[in-house]
Amino acid sequence: MAYLLWQSLSESQRSAVSKNLLIGTPYVWLLALFLVPFVIVLKISLSDAAIARPPYFPQFDWAEGIAAFIAELDFENFIWLTEDDLYWKAYLSSLKIAVISTFFTLLAGYPIAYGMARAPEEWRPTLMMLVILPFWTSFLIRVYAWMGILSNEGFLNQLLMWTGVISEPLTILNTNSAVYIGIVYTYLPFMILPVYSALERLDGSLIEAAEDLGCSRLTAFWLVTIPLSKNGIIAGSFLVFIPVLGEFVIPSLLGGSDTLMIGKVLWEEFFSNRDWPVASAVAVVLLLLLIIPIVLFQRNQQKQQEAEQ
Amino acid sequence: MNRMSWFNAVSLTLGFAFLYIPMVILVIFSFNESKLVTVWAGFSTKWYGELLQNEAFLNAAWVTIKVAVFSSTMATVLGTIAAYVLVRGGRFMGRTLFSGMIYAPLVMPEVITGLSLLLLFIGIGLDRGVFTIVLAHTTFSMCYVSVVVSSRLVSFDRSLEEAALDLGCSAAEAFRLVTLPIIAPAVISGWLLAFTLSLDDLVIASFTSGPSATTLPIKIFSAVRLGVSPEINALSTIMISIVTIGVITASLVTKHQVTRQKREEQAAVRA
């Protein structure tokens, strides 16, 4: 049947149909499995919770028309988010953890990227490979590896006690410090790669010029190298900051009961408390929170592109 | 300029030690006799034996591989089409929305993607299981594939395709005979990326899987939550070795290809 239909089309009609099919397939897929689910989240965030299956009352019906829809909108879940300080604290603490750990990732990643860019040229592909390799091993396993190191009887404490730095084991696992260590560790390649590519492109003669003109090595680094690698630093910071904001695995394995991150709160709201409307509202606010850094990032990229042209 | 200063040498050594020591410790202690992961009690491979008898893990591993193969293949097909449409498709209705939907999942927190897909599946009454995980994984990894493939499509010369069309190829033939062989490395690395993303995913799989289908990351996560165990160390070691062998093989193959290509080019120049 479909074949006969295809036969009856002219050449140009066929190419139009195949072009539309080509565009349509991924388009419809993403509409159905990416955009529509979001609309559903938005809808449920505006519904009432209920002890039922599914556990919420649909608060409005598209059939009733737009006016009825707007009249029925219920912002109760969002108001609830502002009233219970758990959510406020979770958003703020996610932001704080993301900012601090991005800073530490930069602090740890910059010297590595710098060393890579200054390494002999024939080493660089191997060094790159060594940075990328951890990307391919499971994220979960890399976080798990730290549980054995940071626990009270863990290697870090054994090492510190053996060298006599401390006499009592430190409690690191299940605290925010463990979360910072885990984030810096797992997100380090995201920082190293963009900073490295910025530093590799940097013209060495500029630093030599600065040194010839009387700069010390350190001032040359501060006044020339850092500003010229600014774009790499910004890109790396966003690549770390944005995913950390919604992080779930690291706080739930390395963090303690006092580690508040919004990804974990959403997970618990959904799976433990089964409050779907509130979980959806948490998701909507998290998205709004993410839009700001993403817009900033895009604007920076655009500026960079314009500058290059 | 290329001489290494002591500072660079130290920072590289410390940096790579930081990246690799945790994994090395994990591997070493998977061969530990003792049940305690932090106390060494002699060499043993007994945890590997126990792992191979643990049916729950084996089943989960099988589900994970099935999901990864299906979803990465579908993601590669859809992602390549999407990249082709974005780079070569010209203007069409809703292009901005389309490119937005390609890039947005890359920055979306997994909890939100997982939550929204679960609500969709429940909304349309789809039973959760292997099928829904495949749908979810295909959706987010096709975006990665299309980013990888479109960067390759942008950088290659469009006139090659036009020449094929001028010489009488249909658009489909030009794609199959000219475009696809040129972008093949990107398509393959896109597939590999989608495959590892699917193997690695915990959060989205947790939301979209039902009681009938548990993937390995879900299993590992629930085991790890109870604490550190030598069996998980053994499992991690197996996974780390597979990845390491795979990546090293792949890089040797590409290196070999690059040298061969260079040699052929030189030969062509000489001829």
Coordinates of C-alpha atoms in Angstrom, one line a residue:
Chain A
M1 CA 0.0 0.0 0.0
A2 CA 2.7 2.4 1.0
Y3 CA 4.7 1.3 -1.9
L4 CA 1.9 2.0 -4.4
L5 CA 1.5 5.4 -2.9
W6 CA 5.2 6.1 -3.2
Q7 CA 5.1 4.9 -6.9
S8 CA 2.3 7.4 -7.7
L9 CA 4.4 10.4 -6.6
S10 CA 6.5 12.5 -9.0
E11 CA 10.2 12.8 -8.5
S12 CA 10.1 16.2 -6.8
Q13 CA 7.2 15.1 -4.6
R14 CA 9.3 12.1 -3.5
S15 CA 12.2 14.2 -2.6
A16 CA 10.0 16.5 -0.6
V17 CA 8.4 13.6 1.2
S18 CA 11.8 12.1 2.0
K19 CA 13.2 15.4 3.2
N20 CA 10.2 15.8 5.5
L21 CA 10.6 12.3 6.8
L22 CA 14.3 12.9 7.4
I23 CA 13.6 16.0 9.4
G24 CA 10.5 14.6 11.0
T25 CA 11.9 11.5 12.5
P26 CA 14.3 13.0 15.1
Y27 CA 12.0 16.0 15.4
V28 CA 9.0 14.0 16.4
W29 CA 11.1 11.8 18.7
L30 CA 12.5 14.8 20.6
L31 CA 9.1 16.5 20.8
A32 CA 7.5 13.3 22.2
L33 CA 10.2 12.3 24.6
F34 CA 11.8 15.6 25.5
L35 CA 9.4 18.5 25.2
V36 CA 6.1 16.9 26.0
P37 CA 7.5 15.3 29.3
F38 CA 8.4 18.9 30.3
V39 CA 5.0 20.2 29.7
I40 CA 3.7 17.3 31.9
V41 CA 6.1 18.2 34.7
L42 CA 4.9 21.8 34.5
K43 CA 1.3 20.6 34.6
I44 CA 1.8 18.4 37.5
S45 CA 3.7 21.0 39.4
L46 CA 0.5 23.0 39.3
S47 CA -1.7 20.1 40.6
D48 CA -2.8 19.0 44.0
A49 CA -1.2 16.1 45.8
A50 CA -3.4 13.1 46.5
I51 CA -3.1 9.7 48.0
A52 CA -4.0 7.8 44.8
R53 CA -2.4 6.3 41.7
P54 CA -1.1 8.4 40.2
P55 CA -0.7 10.4 43.4
Y56 CA -2.0 13.8 42.2
F57 CA -5.3 15.4 41.0
P58 CA -5.1 16.8 37.6
Q59 CA -5.9 20.4 38.4
F60 CA -7.2 21.4 34.9
D61 CA -8.3 20.0 31.7
W62 CA -7.3 21.2 28.3
A63 CA -10.8 20.6 27.0
E64 CA -12.3 23.3 29.2
G65 CA -10.5 26.0 27.3
I66 CA -7.8 28.6 28.1
A67 CA -9.9 30.8 30.4
A68 CA -10.8 27.9 32.7
F69 CA -7.3 26.7 32.5
I70 CA -5.8 30.0 33.7
A71 CA -8.5 30.4 36.4
E72 CA -7.7 27.0 37.8
L73 CA -3.9 27.3 37.9
D74 CA -2.7 26.5 41.3
F75 CA 0.6 27.9 42.5
E76 CA 0.2 26.2 45.9
N77 CA 3.2 23.9 45.4
F78 CA 5.4 26.8 44.5
I79 CA 4.2 28.8 47.5
W80 CA 4.9 25.7 49.6
L81 CA 8.5 25.7 48.3
T82 CA 8.9 29.3 49.7
E83 CA 7.3 28.4 53.0
D84 CA 9.2 25.3 53.9
D85 CA 12.8 26.5 54.4
L86 CA 14.2 23.0 53.5
Y87 CA 13.8 23.9 49.8
W88 CA 15.3 27.4 50.2
K89 CA 18.3 25.9 52.1
A90 CA 18.7 23.2 49.5
Y91 CA 18.8 25.6 46.6
L92 CA 21.2 27.9 48.4
S93 CA 23.4 25.1 49.5
S94 CA 23.5 23.5 46.0
L95 CA 24.6 26.9 44.7
K96 CA 27.2 27.2 47.4
I97 CA 28.6 23.7 46.8
A98 CA 28.6 24.3 43.1
V99 CA 30.5 27.6 43.4
I100 CA 33.1 26.3 45.9
S101 CA 33.7 23.1 44.1
T102 CA 34.0 24.8 40.7
F103 CA 36.7 27.1 42.3
F104 CA 38.6 24.1 43.7
T105 CA 38.3 22.2 40.4
L106 CA 39.9 25.2 38.7
L107 CA 42.6 25.4 41.4
A108 CA 43.4 21.7 40.8
G109 CA 42.9 21.6 37.1
Y110 CA 44.8 24.7 36.0
P111 CA 48.3 23.5 36.9
I112 CA 47.6 20.2 35.2
A113 CA 46.4 21.8 32.0
Y114 CA 49.3 24.2 32.2
G115 CA 51.8 21.4 32.6
M116 CA 50.2 19.5 29.7
A117 CA 50.4 22.6 27.4
R118 CA 54.1 23.0 28.3
A119 CA 55.0 19.4 27.9
P120 CA 57.0 18.2 24.9
E121 CA 54.7 18.0 21.9
E122 CA 55.1 14.2 21.4
W123 CA 53.8 13.6 25.0
R124 CA 50.6 15.7 24.6
P125 CA 48.4 13.1 22.9
T126 CA 49.2 10.6 25.6
L127 CA 48.6 13.1 28.4
M128 CA 45.3 14.0 26.7
M129 CA 44.3 10.4 26.6
L130 CA 45.2 10.0 30.3
V131 CA 42.8 12.9 31.1
I132 CA 40.0 11.4 29.0
L133 CA 40.3 7.8 30.1
P134 CA 38.6 8.4 33.5
F135 CA 35.6 9.8 31.5
W136 CA 35.1 6.3 30.1
T137 CA 35.1 4.5 33.4
S138 CA 31.9 4.6 35.3
F139 CA 31.1 7.7 37.2
L140 CA 29.5 5.7 40.0
I141 CA 32.6 3.6 40.4
R142 CA 34.9 6.6 40.6
V143 CA 32.7 8.0 43.4
Y144 CA 32.7 4.7 45.1
A145 CA 36.5 4.5 45.0
W146 CA 36.5 7.5 47.4
M147 CA 34.2 5.8 49.9
G148 CA 37.0 3.4 50.8
I149 CA 39.6 6.2 50.9
L150 CA 37.7 8.7 53.0
S151 CA 36.1 6.4 55.6
N152 CA 37.3 6.4 59.2
E153 CA 39.5 3.3 58.7
G154 CA 40.2 4.4 55.1
F155 CA 43.5 4.9 53.4
L156 CA 43.7 8.6 53.9
N157 CA 43.3 8.3 57.7
Q158 CA 45.7 5.3 57.8
L159 CA 48.3 7.3 55.8
L160 CA 47.9 10.4 58.0
M161 CA 48.1 8.5 61.2
W162 CA 51.1 6.5 59.9
T163 CA 53.0 9.6 59.0
G164 CA 52.0 11.1 62.4
V165 CA 50.1 14.1 61.0
I166 CA 47.1 13.2 63.2
S167 CA 46.6 10.9 66.1
E168 CA 42.8 10.4 65.8
P169 CA 41.1 9.5 62.6
L170 CA 39.3 12.4 60.9
T171 CA 35.7 12.1 60.0
I172 CA 35.6 12.9 56.3
L173 CA 33.1 10.5 54.7
N174 CA 29.5 11.7 55.1
T175 CA 30.5 15.4 55.4
N176 CA 30.5 18.2 52.9
S177 CA 34.3 17.9 52.6
A178 CA 33.9 14.5 51.1
V179 CA 31.3 15.9 48.6
Y180 CA 33.8 18.6 47.6
I181 CA 36.6 16.0 47.1
G182 CA 34.2 13.8 45.1
I183 CA 33.1 16.6 42.8
V184 CA 36.7 17.9 42.2
Y185 CA 37.8 14.4 41.4
T186 CA 34.9 13.4 39.0
Y187 CA 34.6 16.8 37.2
L188 CA 38.4 17.5 36.9
P189 CA 38.6 16.4 33.2
F190 CA 35.8 18.9 32.3
M191 CA 38.0 21.7 33.7
I192 CA 41.4 20.4 32.3
L193 CA 40.4 20.0 28.7
P194 CA 39.0 23.5 27.9
V195 CA 41.8 25.2 29.9
Y196 CA 44.4 23.0 28.1
S197 CA 43.1 23.9 24.7
A198 CA 43.2 27.6 25.5
L199 CA 46.7 27.3 26.9
E200 CA 48.0 25.2 24.0
R201 CA 46.9 27.9 21.5
L202 CA 48.7 30.6 23.5
D203 CA 51.6 32.2 21.7
G204 CA 54.8 31.6 23.8
S205 CA 56.5 34.6 22.4
L206 CA 54.0 36.9 24.3
I207 CA 55.3 35.6 27.6
E208 CA 58.9 35.9 26.4
A209 CA 58.1 39.5 25.4
A210 CA 56.7 40.2 28.9
E211 CA 59.8 38.7 30.5
D212 CA 62.1 40.8 28.2
L213 CA 60.2 43.9 29.2
G214 CA 61.0 43.2 32.8
C215 CA 58.2 41.1 34.2
S216 CA 59.1 38.4 36.6
R217 CA 57.9 34.9 35.6
L218 CA 55.1 35.2 38.1
T219 CA 53.9 38.6 37.0
A220 CA 54.1 37.4 33.3
F221 CA 51.9 34.5 34.3
W222 CA 49.5 36.7 36.1
L223 CA 49.3 39.5 33.5
V224 CA 49.7 37.5 30.2
T225 CA 48.9 33.8 30.6
I226 CA 45.8 34.1 32.9
P227 CA 44.0 36.7 30.8
L228 CA 44.8 34.9 27.6
S229 CA 43.4 31.6 28.9
K230 CA 40.3 33.4 30.3
N231 CA 37.9 31.7 27.8
G232 CA 39.1 28.3 28.7
I233 CA 38.7 29.1 32.4
I234 CA 35.1 30.3 31.8
A235 CA 34.2 27.4 29.6
G236 CA 35.6 24.9 32.1
S237 CA 33.9 26.6 35.1
F238 CA 30.5 26.4 33.4
L239 CA 31.1 22.8 32.4
V240 CA 31.6 22.0 36.1
F241 CA 29.1 24.4 37.6
I242 CA 26.1 23.5 35.6
P243 CA 26.0 19.7 36.1
V244 CA 27.1 20.0 39.8
L245 CA 24.0 22.1 40.5
G246 CA 21.7 19.1 39.9
E247 CA 24.1 16.4 41.2
F248 CA 22.6 13.4 42.9
V249 CA 25.1 10.5 43.1
I250 CA 27.9 12.4 44.8
P251 CA 25.9 13.9 47.7
S252 CA 24.0 10.7 48.3
L253 CA 27.2 8.5 48.5
L254 CA 29.8 10.8 50.0
G255 CA 27.6 13.4 51.7
G256 CA 26.0 13.1 55.1
S257 CA 22.5 13.8 56.4
D258 CA 23.3 17.5 56.6
T259 CA 24.5 17.7 53.0
L260 CA 21.7 19.4 51.2
M261 CA 21.6 19.4 47.5
I262 CA 18.5 20.0 45.4
G263 CA 19.0 16.9 43.2
K264 CA 19.0 14.7 46.3
V265 CA 15.9 16.6 47.7
L266 CA 14.0 16.1 44.4
W267 CA 14.9 12.4 44.4
E268 CA 13.7 11.9 48.0
E269 CA 10.6 14.0 47.5
F270 CA 9.8 11.7 44.6
F271 CA 10.8 8.3 45.7
S272 CA 10.4 8.5 49.5
N273 CA 7.7 11.1 50.1
R274 CA 5.9 10.3 46.9
D275 CA 4.8 13.9 46.6
W276 CA 4.9 14.3 42.9
P277 CA 3.5 17.8 42.6
V278 CA 6.1 19.2 45.0
A279 CA 8.9 17.1 43.2
S280 CA 7.7 18.6 39.9
A281 CA 7.7 22.1 41.4
V282 CA 11.3 21.6 42.7
A283 CA 12.3 20.5 39.2
V284 CA 10.8 23.6 37.6
V285 CA 12.5 26.0 40.0
L286 CA 15.8 24.1 39.5
L287 CA 15.5 24.6 35.7
L288 CA 14.8 28.3 36.2
L289 CA 18.0 28.4 38.3
L290 CA 20.0 26.7 35.6
I291 CA 18.8 29.0 32.8
I292 CA 20.8 31.9 34.2
P293 CA 24.3 30.3 34.0
I294 CA 23.4 28.8 30.6
V295 CA 22.4 32.1 29.2
L296 CA 25.6 33.7 30.6
F297 CA 27.6 30.9 29.0
Q298 CA 26.0 31.3 25.6
R299 CA 26.5 35.0 25.7
N300 CA 30.2 34.5 26.5
Q301 CA 30.5 32.0 23.6
Q302 CA 28.9 34.4 21.2
K303 CA 31.2 37.2 22.3
Q304 CA 34.2 34.9 21.8
Q305 CA 33.0 33.9 18.3
E306 CA 32.6 37.5 17.4
A307 CA 36.0 38.4 18.7
E308 CA 37.6 35.6 16.7
Q309 CA 36.0 36.8 13.5
Chain B
M1 CA 60.1 26.5 25.4
N2 CA 59.4 22.8 25.4
R3 CA 61.7 22.0 28.3
M4 CA 59.7 20.9 31.3
S5 CA 60.2 23.1 34.4
W6 CA 60.1 21.3 37.8
F7 CA 56.9 23.1 38.5
N8 CA 55.2 21.5 35.5
A9 CA 56.6 18.1 36.2
V10 CA 55.4 18.3 39.8
S11 CA 51.9 19.5 38.9
L12 CA 51.5 16.8 36.2
T13 CA 52.7 14.0 38.5
L14 CA 50.4 15.1 41.4
G15 CA 47.5 15.7 39.0
F16 CA 47.7 12.3 37.4
A17 CA 48.3 10.6 40.8
F18 CA 45.1 12.2 42.0
L19 CA 43.2 11.0 39.0
Y20 CA 44.5 7.4 39.1
I21 CA 45.4 6.4 42.7
P22 CA 41.8 5.9 43.8
M23 CA 41.2 3.5 40.9
V24 CA 44.5 1.7 41.5
I25 CA 43.6 1.2 45.2
L26 CA 40.2 -0.1 44.1
V27 CA 41.8 -2.6 41.8
I28 CA 44.4 -3.8 44.3
F29 CA 41.8 -4.4 47.1
S30 CA 39.6 -6.4 44.8
F31 CA 42.3 -9.1 45.2
N32 CA 42.1 -8.9 49.0
E33 CA 41.4 -12.0 51.0
S34 CA 39.7 -10.2 53.8
K35 CA 36.1 -9.0 53.8
L36 CA 37.3 -5.7 55.1
V37 CA 38.2 -3.5 52.1
T38 CA 40.7 -1.4 54.0
V39 CA 42.8 -4.2 55.6
W40 CA 45.1 -6.3 53.4
A41 CA 45.0 -10.0 54.3
G42 CA 46.7 -11.7 51.4
F43 CA 46.1 -12.2 47.7
S44 CA 42.9 -14.0 46.6
T45 CA 40.5 -14.0 43.6
K46 CA 37.6 -15.3 45.7
W47 CA 35.5 -12.2 45.2
Y48 CA 35.6 -12.6 41.5
G49 CA 34.3 -16.2 42.0
E50 CA 31.5 -14.9 44.2
L51 CA 30.7 -12.2 41.7
L52 CA 30.4 -14.8 38.9
Q53 CA 27.9 -16.8 41.0
N54 CA 25.8 -13.7 41.9
E55 CA 22.9 -14.1 39.6
A56 CA 21.3 -10.7 40.4
F57 CA 24.5 -9.0 39.2
L58 CA 24.8 -11.1 36.1
N59 CA 21.1 -10.5 35.2
A60 CA 21.6 -6.8 35.7
A61 CA 24.7 -6.8 33.6
W62 CA 22.9 -8.6 30.8
V63 CA 20.0 -6.1 30.9
T64 CA 22.5 -3.2 30.9
I65 CA 24.3 -4.5 27.8
K66 CA 21.0 -5.1 26.0
V67 CA 19.8 -1.6 26.8
A68 CA 23.2 -0.1 25.8
V69 CA 23.3 -1.9 22.4
F70 CA 19.8 -1.0 21.4
S71 CA 19.7 2.5 22.7
S72 CA 23.1 3.5 21.3
T73 CA 22.3 2.0 17.9
M74 CA 19.0 3.9 17.7
A75 CA 20.6 7.0 19.1
T76 CA 23.3 6.8 16.4
V77 CA 20.8 6.6 13.6
L78 CA 18.6 9.4 15.0
G79 CA 21.5 11.6 16.0
T80 CA 23.2 11.3 12.7
I81 CA 20.0 12.2 10.9
A82 CA 19.5 15.1 13.3
A83 CA 23.1 16.3 12.7
Y84 CA 22.6 16.0 8.9
V85 CA 19.4 18.0 9.0
L86 CA 20.9 20.7 11.2
V87 CA 24.1 21.2 9.1
R88 CA 22.8 20.4 5.6
G89 CA 19.1 20.8 5.8
G90 CA 18.9 24.6 5.3
R91 CA 15.9 26.4 6.6
F92 CA 12.8 24.6 7.7
M93 CA 9.9 25.3 10.0
G94 CA 10.8 25.1 13.7
R95 CA 14.5 24.9 13.1
T96 CA 15.3 26.9 16.2
L97 CA 13.1 24.7 18.4
F98 CA 14.8 21.7 16.8
S99 CA 18.3 22.8 17.6
G100 CA 17.2 23.9 21.0
M101 CA 15.9 20.4 21.7
I102 CA 19.2 18.9 20.5
Y103 CA 21.3 21.0 22.9
A104 CA 19.1 21.3 25.9
P105 CA 19.4 17.7 27.1
L106 CA 23.1 18.1 27.3
V107 CA 22.8 20.5 30.2
M108 CA 19.7 19.1 31.7
P109 CA 20.1 17.7 35.2
E110 CA 19.5 13.9 35.0
V111 CA 17.0 14.0 37.9
I112 CA 14.7 16.3 35.8
T113 CA 15.0 14.3 32.6
G114 CA 14.3 11.1 34.6
L115 CA 11.4 12.6 36.4
S116 CA 9.8 14.0 33.3
L117 CA 10.1 10.8 31.3
L118 CA 8.6 8.8 34.2
L119 CA 5.6 11.1 34.3
L120 CA 5.2 10.7 30.6
F121 CA 5.3 6.9 30.7
I122 CA 2.8 6.9 33.6
G123 CA 0.7 9.4 31.8
I124 CA 0.4 7.3 28.6
G125 CA 0.1 4.1 30.6
L126 CA 3.3 2.5 29.4
D127 CA 4.7 -0.3 31.6
R128 CA 8.2 0.4 32.7
G129 CA 10.9 -2.0 31.8
V130 CA 13.7 -2.5 29.4
F131 CA 11.7 -0.8 26.6
T132 CA 11.2 2.4 28.5
I133 CA 14.9 2.6 29.6
V134 CA 15.9 2.2 25.9
L135 CA 13.5 5.0 25.0
A136 CA 15.0 7.3 27.7
H137 CA 18.6 6.4 26.9
T138 CA 18.1 6.9 23.1
T139 CA 16.6 10.3 23.7
F140 CA 19.5 11.8 25.7
S141 CA 22.3 10.0 23.9
M142 CA 21.1 11.0 20.4
C143 CA 21.8 14.6 21.4
Y144 CA 25.5 13.7 22.2
V145 CA 25.7 11.7 18.9
S146 CA 24.4 14.6 16.9
V147 CA 26.8 17.1 18.5
V148 CA 29.8 14.8 17.7
V149 CA 28.6 14.1 14.1
S150 CA 27.7 17.7 13.3
S151 CA 31.2 18.9 14.2
R152 CA 32.6 16.5 11.6
L153 CA 29.9 17.5 9.1
V154 CA 30.7 21.2 9.5
S155 CA 34.4 20.7 8.9
F156 CA 34.2 18.7 5.7
D157 CA 34.0 20.1 2.2
R158 CA 30.5 20.3 1.0
S159 CA 31.6 20.4 -2.7
L160 CA 32.3 16.7 -2.5
E161 CA 28.6 16.0 -2.0
E162 CA 27.7 18.4 -4.7
A163 CA 30.1 16.8 -7.1
A164 CA 28.4 13.4 -6.5
L165 CA 25.0 15.0 -7.1
D166 CA 26.3 16.6 -10.3
L167 CA 27.6 13.2 -11.5
G168 CA 24.2 11.8 -11.2
C169 CA 23.9 10.4 -7.7
S170 CA 20.6 10.7 -6.0
A171 CA 20.7 12.5 -2.6
A172 CA 20.5 9.1 -0.8
E173 CA 23.3 7.7 -2.9
A174 CA 25.5 10.8 -2.4
F175 CA 24.9 10.4 1.4
R176 CA 25.7 6.7 1.4
L177 CA 28.7 6.8 -1.0
V178 CA 30.3 10.1 -0.1
T179 CA 29.1 11.6 3.1
L180 CA 28.8 8.6 5.3
P181 CA 32.3 7.2 4.6
I182 CA 33.7 10.6 5.4
I183 CA 31.8 11.1 8.7
A184 CA 32.2 7.4 9.7
P185 CA 34.8 8.0 12.4
A186 CA 32.5 10.5 14.0
V187 CA 29.5 8.2 13.7
I188 CA 31.5 5.4 15.3
S189 CA 32.7 7.5 18.2
G190 CA 29.2 8.8 18.6
W191 CA 28.0 5.2 19.0
L192 CA 30.7 4.5 21.5
L193 CA 29.9 7.6 23.4
A194 CA 26.2 6.7 23.5
F195 CA 27.1 3.2 24.5
T196 CA 29.2 4.3 27.5
L197 CA 26.6 6.9 28.5
S198 CA 24.0 4.2 28.6
L199 CA 26.2 1.8 30.6
D200 CA 27.0 4.5 33.1
D201 CA 23.6 5.9 33.7
L202 CA 22.1 5.5 37.1
V203 CA 19.7 8.4 37.6
I204 CA 17.6 8.2 34.4
A205 CA 17.5 4.4 34.5
S206 CA 16.2 4.5 38.1
F207 CA 13.3 6.7 37.1
T208 CA 12.4 4.8 33.9
S209 CA 13.0 1.2 35.0
G210 CA 10.3 -1.0 36.4
P211 CA 10.6 -3.9 38.9
S212 CA 11.2 -6.3 35.9
A213 CA 14.3 -4.6 34.7
T214 CA 17.3 -3.5 36.9
T215 CA 20.4 -2.2 35.3
L216 CA 23.9 -2.8 36.7
P217 CA 24.4 0.8 38.0
I218 CA 21.1 0.6 39.9
K219 CA 22.3 -2.7 41.5
I220 CA 25.7 -1.2 42.3
F221 CA 24.2 1.9 43.7
S222 CA 21.9 0.0 46.1
A223 CA 24.8 -2.3 47.1
V224 CA 27.2 0.6 47.6
R225 CA 24.8 2.5 49.8
L226 CA 25.2 -0.2 52.4
G227 CA 28.9 0.4 52.4
V228 CA 32.1 -0.7 50.7
S229 CA 32.4 -4.3 49.7
P230 CA 35.1 -6.4 48.0
E231 CA 32.6 -7.8 45.6
I232 CA 31.9 -4.3 44.2
N233 CA 35.7 -3.8 44.0
A234 CA 35.9 -6.9 41.9
L235 CA 33.1 -5.8 39.6
S236 CA 34.6 -2.3 39.3
T237 CA 38.0 -3.8 38.4
I238 CA 36.4 -5.9 35.6
M239 CA 34.7 -2.8 34.3
I240 CA 37.8 -0.6 34.5
S241 CA 39.9 -3.3 32.7
I242 CA 37.3 -3.6 29.9
V243 CA 37.3 0.1 29.3
T244 CA 41.1 0.5 29.5
I245 CA 41.6 -2.4 27.0
G246 CA 38.9 -1.0 24.7
V247 CA 40.3 2.6 24.8
I248 CA 43.9 1.5 24.3
T249 CA 42.9 -0.8 21.4
A250 CA 40.9 2.0 19.8
S251 CA 43.7 4.5 20.1
L252 CA 46.3 2.0 18.7
V253 CA 43.9 1.4 15.7
T254 CA 43.5 5.1 15.0
K255 CA 47.2 5.7 15.4
H256 CA 47.8 2.9 12.9
Q257 CA 45.2 4.3 10.5
V258 CA 46.7 7.8 10.7
T259 CA 50.2 6.6 10.0
R260 CA 48.9 4.5 7.1
Q261 CA 47.0 7.5 5.7
K262 CA 50.1 9.7 6.0
R263 CA 52.2 7.0 4.2
E264 CA 49.6 6.8 1.4
E265 CA 49.4 10.5 1.1
Q266 CA 53.2 10.7 0.8
A267 CA 53.2 8.0 -1.8
A268 CA 50.5 9.8 -3.7
V269 CA 52.5 13.1 -3.6
R270 CA 55.6 11.3 -4.9
A271 CA 53.6 9.6 -7.7

